[in-house]
């Protein structure tokens, strides 16, 4: 659980990104549940830059799974982790 992980790290704040207003309802529910599990947790929401509003982790994983280059969307360490987790691109 995220609340347990945050607590184990000695942190008290969860930072969540919002791409569009439609993300807010889900993220608000998650923040409320995390606070119910640990009332010392705070959640901060940040709106993404306009150039990333279309981006989702599902799309990035799918592109990577199909052998596409995702380096324009994520940090190089994330690209490496995705390749390790998803395996080699299909031929």
XYZ file of C-alpha atoms in Angstrom:
91
model
C 0.000 0.000 0.000
C 1.228 3.478 -0.827
C 0.400 4.734 2.670
C 2.595 2.011 4.189
C 5.437 2.724 1.771
C 5.368 6.467 2.461
C 5.410 5.775 6.191
C 8.303 3.289 5.832
C 10.332 5.961 4.025
C 9.781 8.470 6.816
C 7.861 10.772 4.482
C 4.568 12.504 5.057
C 3.670 13.849 1.623
C 2.527 12.142 -1.563
C 3.027 14.110 -4.778
C 0.600 13.246 -7.590
C 0.447 14.632 -11.092
C -2.784 15.568 -12.840
C -2.944 15.643 -16.635
C -6.540 16.770 -16.938
C -9.416 17.671 -14.676
C -10.804 14.183 -15.306
C -7.855 12.744 -13.312
C -8.862 14.689 -10.229
C -11.818 12.556 -9.105
C -9.797 9.330 -9.046
C -6.782 11.005 -7.427
C -9.009 12.670 -4.819
C -10.485 9.278 -3.890
C -6.991 7.808 -3.561
C -5.835 10.721 -1.415
C -8.868 10.325 0.838
C -8.250 6.592 1.287
C -4.557 7.145 1.996
C -5.465 9.713 4.627
C -7.976 7.287 6.192
C -5.175 4.718 6.485
C -2.723 7.269 7.897
C -4.147 10.625 8.933
C -0.693 12.209 8.988
C -0.334 11.870 5.195
C -0.763 14.863 2.916
C -1.268 14.658 -0.839
C -0.200 17.451 -3.166
C -1.495 17.677 -6.723
C 0.468 19.276 -9.542
C -0.862 19.950 -13.020
C 1.386 18.702 -15.782
C 2.754 20.863 -18.543
C 0.619 21.120 -21.660
C 3.035 18.958 -23.668
C 2.370 15.958 -21.381
C -1.413 16.075 -21.051
C -1.851 13.191 -23.507
C 0.778 10.983 -21.869
C -0.185 7.994 -19.731
C 1.836 5.182 -18.207
C -0.343 2.656 -20.042
C 0.540 4.222 -23.392
C 4.232 4.365 -22.536
C 4.231 0.677 -21.511
C 2.378 -0.317 -24.680
C 4.773 1.597 -26.920
C 7.738 0.039 -25.135
C 6.190 -3.442 -25.252
C 5.828 -3.120 -29.015
C 9.456 -2.032 -29.428
C 8.881 1.698 -29.738
C 11.224 4.368 -28.441
C 9.868 5.930 -25.245
C 12.953 7.987 -24.417
C 11.135 11.239 -25.270
C 8.545 10.491 -22.578
C 10.476 9.086 -19.605
C 13.868 9.299 -17.916
C 16.595 6.977 -19.271
C 16.497 4.921 -16.053
C 12.795 4.336 -16.609
C 13.482 3.199 -20.175
C 16.011 0.676 -18.816
C 13.591 -0.544 -16.141
C 10.806 -0.954 -18.684
C 13.075 -2.981 -20.984
C 14.103 -5.241 -18.080
C 10.513 -5.729 -16.977
C 8.856 -6.068 -20.370
C 11.634 -8.001 -22.077
C 12.967 -7.568 -25.584
C 10.862 -5.933 -28.274
C 8.980 -8.280 -30.603
C 10.565 -8.907 -33.978
